[in-house]
Coordinates of C-alpha atoms in Angstrom, one line a residue:
M1 CA 14.8 -17.2 -8.8
M2 CA 16.6 -13.8 -8.5
D3 CA 20.0 -13.5 -10.1
K4 CA 21.4 -12.6 -6.7
E5 CA 19.9 -12.4 -3.2
V6 CA 17.9 -9.2 -2.7
R7 CA 17.5 -7.7 0.7
V8 CA 14.0 -6.4 1.3
L9 CA 12.5 -4.6 4.4
I10 CA 8.7 -5.1 4.7
G11 CA 7.3 -2.2 6.6
S12 CA 3.9 -1.4 8.1
P13 CA 2.5 1.0 10.7
I14 CA -0.3 -1.1 12.3
R15 CA -3.5 -0.2 14.1
Q16 CA -5.9 -2.9 13.1
E17 CA -8.8 -5.0 14.2
P18 CA -7.7 -8.6 15.2
E19 CA -9.7 -10.4 12.5
I20 CA -8.3 -8.3 9.7
L21 CA -4.8 -8.2 11.2
K22 CA -4.7 -12.1 11.2
V23 CA -5.5 -12.4 7.5
F24 CA -2.9 -9.7 6.8
L25 CA -0.2 -11.5 8.7
D26 CA -1.1 -14.9 7.2
S27 CA -0.8 -13.3 3.8
L28 CA 2.8 -12.1 4.7
S29 CA 3.7 -15.6 5.8
R30 CA 2.6 -17.0 2.4
L31 CA 4.8 -14.6 0.3
E32 CA 7.2 -16.4 -2.0
K33 CA 10.7 -15.2 -1.2
D34 CA 13.0 -17.2 -3.5
G35 CA 16.2 -15.2 -3.8
I36 CA 15.0 -12.7 -1.2
S37 CA 16.3 -12.0 2.3
A38 CA 13.3 -10.3 4.0
D39 CA 13.0 -8.6 7.3
Y40 CA 10.0 -6.9 8.9
F41 CA 9.6 -3.5 10.6
F42 CA 6.2 -3.0 12.2
I43 CA 5.2 0.0 14.3
D44 CA 2.6 -1.2 16.8
D45 CA 0.0 1.5 17.2
N46 CA -2.7 -1.0 18.2
D47 CA -5.1 -0.1 21.0
D48 CA -6.5 -3.7 21.0
N49 CA -4.7 -6.2 23.2
I50 CA -5.5 -9.1 20.9
S51 CA -4.0 -7.2 17.9
M52 CA -0.9 -6.5 20.0
A53 CA -0.6 -10.2 20.9
L54 CA -1.0 -11.3 17.2
L55 CA 1.8 -9.0 16.2
S56 CA 4.1 -10.1 19.0
N57 CA 3.4 -13.8 18.3
Y58 CA 4.1 -13.2 14.6
A59 CA 7.5 -11.8 15.5
T60 CA 8.2 -14.8 17.8
D61 CA 7.2 -17.4 15.2
A62 CA 8.7 -15.8 12.1
K63 CA 11.9 -17.2 10.5
E64 CA 12.9 -13.7 9.5
N65 CA 14.0 -10.8 11.7
V66 CA 11.0 -8.8 12.9
I67 CA 11.4 -5.4 14.5
I68 CA 8.4 -4.0 16.4
E69 CA 8.5 -0.4 17.6
Q70 CA 5.8 1.0 19.8
G71 CA 3.6 3.9 18.5
N72 CA 2.2 6.5 20.7
K73 CA -1.3 5.0 20.6
K74 CA -2.9 8.2 21.9
E75 CA -5.2 9.2 19.0
P76 CA -8.4 7.3 18.1
Y77 CA -8.9 6.0 14.6
I78 CA -12.6 5.7 13.6
R79 CA -13.7 3.2 11.0
G80 CA -17.0 1.7 10.2
E81 CA -18.8 -0.4 7.7
N82 CA -19.3 2.6 5.4
T83 CA -15.8 4.2 5.3
H84 CA -12.8 5.2 7.4
Y85 CA -12.5 8.6 9.0
W86 CA -9.0 10.2 9.0
K87 CA -8.2 13.2 11.0
E88 CA -5.4 15.4 9.7
S89 CA -3.2 14.9 12.7
L90 CA -3.6 11.1 12.3
V91 CA -2.5 11.3 8.7
W92 CA 0.8 13.0 9.7
K93 CA 1.4 10.6 12.6
V94 CA 1.3 7.7 10.1
A95 CA 3.6 9.7 7.8
E96 CA 6.1 10.0 10.7
Y97 CA 5.9 6.3 11.3
K98 CA 6.5 5.6 7.6
N99 CA 9.5 7.9 7.6
R100 CA 10.9 6.1 10.6
I101 CA 10.8 2.9 8.6
I102 CA 12.4 4.6 5.6
E103 CA 15.3 5.8 7.8
Y104 CA 15.9 2.3 9.1
S105 CA 15.8 0.9 5.6
K106 CA 18.4 3.4 4.4
Q107 CA 20.6 2.9 7.5
E108 CA 20.7 -0.8 7.0
G109 CA 21.2 -0.6 3.2
Y110 CA 18.2 -2.7 2.0
D111 CA 17.8 -3.1 -1.7
F112 CA 14.0 -2.4 -1.5
L113 CA 11.4 -1.3 1.0
F114 CA 8.0 -2.8 0.6
F115 CA 5.3 -0.7 2.3
I116 CA 2.1 -2.6 2.9
D117 CA -1.1 -1.5 4.8
S118 CA -2.3 -3.9 7.4
D119 CA -5.7 -4.5 5.7
I120 CA -4.2 -6.0 2.5
V121 CA -4.2 -9.7 1.5
L122 CA -1.5 -10.4 -1.0
H123 CA -1.0 -12.9 -3.8
P124 CA 2.0 -15.0 -2.9
K125 CA 3.9 -14.0 -6.0
T126 CA 3.5 -10.3 -5.3
L127 CA 6.9 -9.5 -3.9
T128 CA 9.1 -11.4 -6.3
H129 CA 7.0 -10.1 -9.3
L130 CA 7.4 -6.5 -8.2
I131 CA 11.1 -6.8 -7.7
R132 CA 11.5 -8.3 -11.2
A133 CA 9.6 -5.3 -12.7
N134 CA 12.8 -3.3 -12.0
K135 CA 11.1 0.0 -11.2
D136 CA 12.1 2.5 -8.5
I137 CA 8.5 2.9 -7.3
I138 CA 5.8 0.4 -8.2
A139 CA 2.6 -0.7 -6.4
E140 CA 0.4 -3.8 -6.8
I141 CA -3.1 -2.8 -7.6
F142 CA -6.2 -3.5 -5.4
W143 CA -9.8 -2.4 -5.8
T144 CA -11.9 -0.9 -3.0
K145 CA -15.4 0.4 -2.5
W146 CA -14.4 3.6 -0.6
Y147 CA -18.0 3.9 0.5
K148 CA -20.1 0.8 1.1
D149 CA -22.6 1.5 -1.7
S150 CA -20.1 2.9 -4.3
I151 CA -18.3 1.0 -7.1
E152 CA -14.9 -0.5 -6.8
L153 CA -12.0 1.8 -7.6
P154 CA -8.2 1.4 -7.7
Q155 CA -5.8 2.8 -5.1
V156 CA -3.9 4.5 -8.0
W157 CA -4.7 7.6 -9.9
L158 CA -3.4 9.9 -12.6
Y159 CA -3.3 13.5 -11.4
D160 CA -4.0 15.7 -8.5
H161 CA -6.1 14.4 -5.7
Y162 CA -7.7 11.4 -7.4
S163 CA -8.3 12.0 -11.1
L164 CA -8.8 8.9 -13.2
V165 CA -9.4 10.7 -16.5
P166 CA -6.4 11.0 -18.8
K167 CA -6.1 14.5 -20.3
M168 CA -3.6 17.2 -21.1
R169 CA -3.1 20.2 -18.8
L170 CA -5.8 22.8 -19.5
E171 CA -7.5 20.5 -22.0
K172 CA -11.3 21.0 -22.0
I173 CA -13.4 17.9 -22.6
D174 CA -17.1 17.2 -22.3
R175 CA -18.8 14.6 -20.1
V176 CA -19.1 12.1 -22.9
E177 CA -15.3 12.2 -23.7
S178 CA -14.5 12.2 -20.0
D179 CA -16.5 9.1 -19.4
K180 CA -14.9 7.4 -22.4
R181 CA -11.4 8.1 -21.2
Y182 CA -12.3 7.1 -17.6
N183 CA -13.7 3.8 -18.8
R184 CA -10.6 3.2 -21.0
F185 CA -8.3 3.8 -18.1
I186 CA -10.2 1.6 -15.7
G187 CA -10.4 -1.1 -18.3
Q188 CA -6.6 -0.9 -18.8
L189 CA -6.1 -1.5 -15.1
K190 CA -8.1 -4.7 -15.2
K191 CA -5.7 -6.2 -17.8
P192 CA -2.4 -7.7 -16.5
G193 CA 0.5 -5.3 -17.1
I194 CA 2.6 -2.5 -15.8
Y195 CA 1.3 1.1 -16.3
E196 CA 2.6 4.5 -15.5
V197 CA 0.4 6.4 -13.0
G198 CA 0.6 9.7 -11.1
G199 CA -0.3 8.5 -7.6
L200 CA -0.3 5.2 -5.6
G201 CA 0.0 3.8 -2.1
A202 CA -0.7 1.1 0.4
C203 CA 1.1 -1.7 -1.4
T204 CA 4.3 -0.2 -2.7
L205 CA 7.8 -1.4 -3.5
I206 CA 10.5 1.4 -3.3
S207 CA 14.1 0.9 -4.5
K208 CA 17.2 1.9 -2.5
H209 CA 17.9 4.5 -5.2
A210 CA 14.6 6.2 -4.7
L211 CA 15.1 6.2 -0.9
N212 CA 18.6 7.6 -1.2
I213 CA 17.6 10.5 -3.4
G214 CA 15.0 11.6 -0.9
V215 CA 11.5 10.1 -1.3
N216 CA 9.6 10.2 2.0
F217 CA 6.1 11.1 3.4
K218 CA 6.9 14.4 5.0
E219 CA 4.3 17.1 4.4
I220 CA 4.9 19.5 1.5
Y221 CA 3.8 22.7 3.1
N222 CA 2.5 24.5 0.0
I223 CA 0.3 21.7 -1.3
S224 CA -3.2 21.3 0.1
F225 CA -3.9 17.8 -1.2
W226 CA -5.0 15.4 1.6
G227 CA -3.1 12.3 2.6
E228 CA 0.6 11.4 3.1
D229 CA 0.6 9.2 0.0
R230 CA -0.1 12.2 -2.3
H231 CA 2.8 14.2 -0.8
F232 CA 5.0 11.1 -1.2
C233 CA 4.1 10.8 -4.9
I234 CA 4.5 14.5 -5.7
R235 CA 7.9 14.6 -4.1
A236 CA 8.9 11.4 -6.0
A237 CA 7.9 13.1 -9.3
A238 CA 9.7 16.3 -8.4
L239 CA 12.8 14.2 -7.8
G240 CA 12.5 12.8 -11.4
L241 CA 11.1 9.4 -10.5
K242 CA 8.2 7.7 -12.4
L243 CA 5.4 5.9 -10.6
Y244 CA 4.0 2.6 -11.8
V245 CA 1.3 0.1 -11.0
D246 CA 1.4 -3.6 -11.7
T247 CA -1.9 -5.4 -12.3
T248 CA -0.8 -9.0 -12.7
Y249 CA -1.4 -10.1 -9.2
P250 CA -4.1 -7.9 -7.7
A251 CA -4.2 -7.7 -3.9
Y252 CA -7.4 -7.9 -1.9
H253 CA -8.4 -5.0 0.4
V254 CA -10.2 -5.8 3.6
Y255 CA -11.4 -2.3 4.0
R256 CA -14.2 -3.2 6.3
K257 CA -15.1 -6.3 8.4
G258 CA -17.7 -7.3 5.8
D259 CA -14.9 -7.7 3.3
L260 CA -13.5 -10.6 5.4
S261 CA -16.1 -12.9 3.7
G262 CA -14.1 -12.5 0.4
V263 CA -10.7 -13.6 1.7
E264 CA -11.4 -17.3 1.3
A265 CA -12.5 -16.9 -2.3
F266 CA -9.5 -14.7 -3.0
N267 CA -7.1 -17.3 -1.6
N268 CA -8.9 -20.1 -3.4
K269 CA -8.7 -18.3 -6.7
N270 CA -5.0 -17.9 -6.3
N271 CA -4.4 -21.5 -5.0
V272 CA -3.3 -20.3 -1.6
E273 CA -3.2 -22.8 1.2
N274 CA -4.9 -21.9 4.4
I275 CA -2.8 -21.1 7.5
E276 CA -4.3 -22.3 10.7

C-alpha cells in the first residue's frame, strides 16, 4: 500500500494493430493500483476501425476516467516483421502528442505521469513498484530484437544515440575492452535492481517535479540525434535530473506480430490471469 493516495495519469499516443492493441489494453487492466488513483489519456491516431473500437470500448468499460483525443491520422506509419520505419515528421507528430499529455498532467496536478507505448505488455506490479522507487524519471526495462535476426537489446542506453559501453569522455579503449564493458553493462541490466542510465523511453514514469521544471519532448534544434525520446532525455539531464531504469519487473515488447506468440508465456511466468 502507498502511504497516501497517489494520482497518476497513464498516457499513450496510439496507432496500433488490433491484435497488439488488445494485449496492451488487457495489460493496463491488470495493473495493481493499491493506493493509486489512475486516469488515462489516449490520443487515438489509429487508422484501423477495429483498433478505434477497442480503444472506445476500453474507455466505456474502464472504472477509471479515460480521456480520448483524436489525432490527425493523416500520415502512414510503416512497420513489418523485420523492423519499424519512422519518418522524421512522424517522430515529431508523436512528440507533439506526448507534450499534449504532459500539459494535461500539469494542468490537473497529477503526482506522476506514466508514458507507455501501445505495444508493451506490463507486469501487474510495474506501476506500484516504479512509484515506490521514488525517482523523478524511471523506466521499466524491456528487451527487443530491433531487427528480426538481431539479438535482444534494452530500450535504455548510456550516452549519445544508443551507446551501451561505459567509458569516460574522450577515453580510448580497444575492441576487447569495449566488449568486456558492454557485456558487463548488459549483464547488470538482467539482474533485478535500479540503475542510472543516460537514455530511456516507451515505459517511463515521470514525477510532477520533473514535469513542472520543464521536461518535454520538444525538438532541441541544435542536436541531430534521431527520436523524440533522446531529446527528452537530453533536456532532462540539462535540467539537472537523473534517469533510471528498473529491472525488477521487465515488460514484454510486442514489436512485431510474431511476438504475440510470447505474450501467453510472459503472462504465465508472472502469474497473470487471462482477460477474455
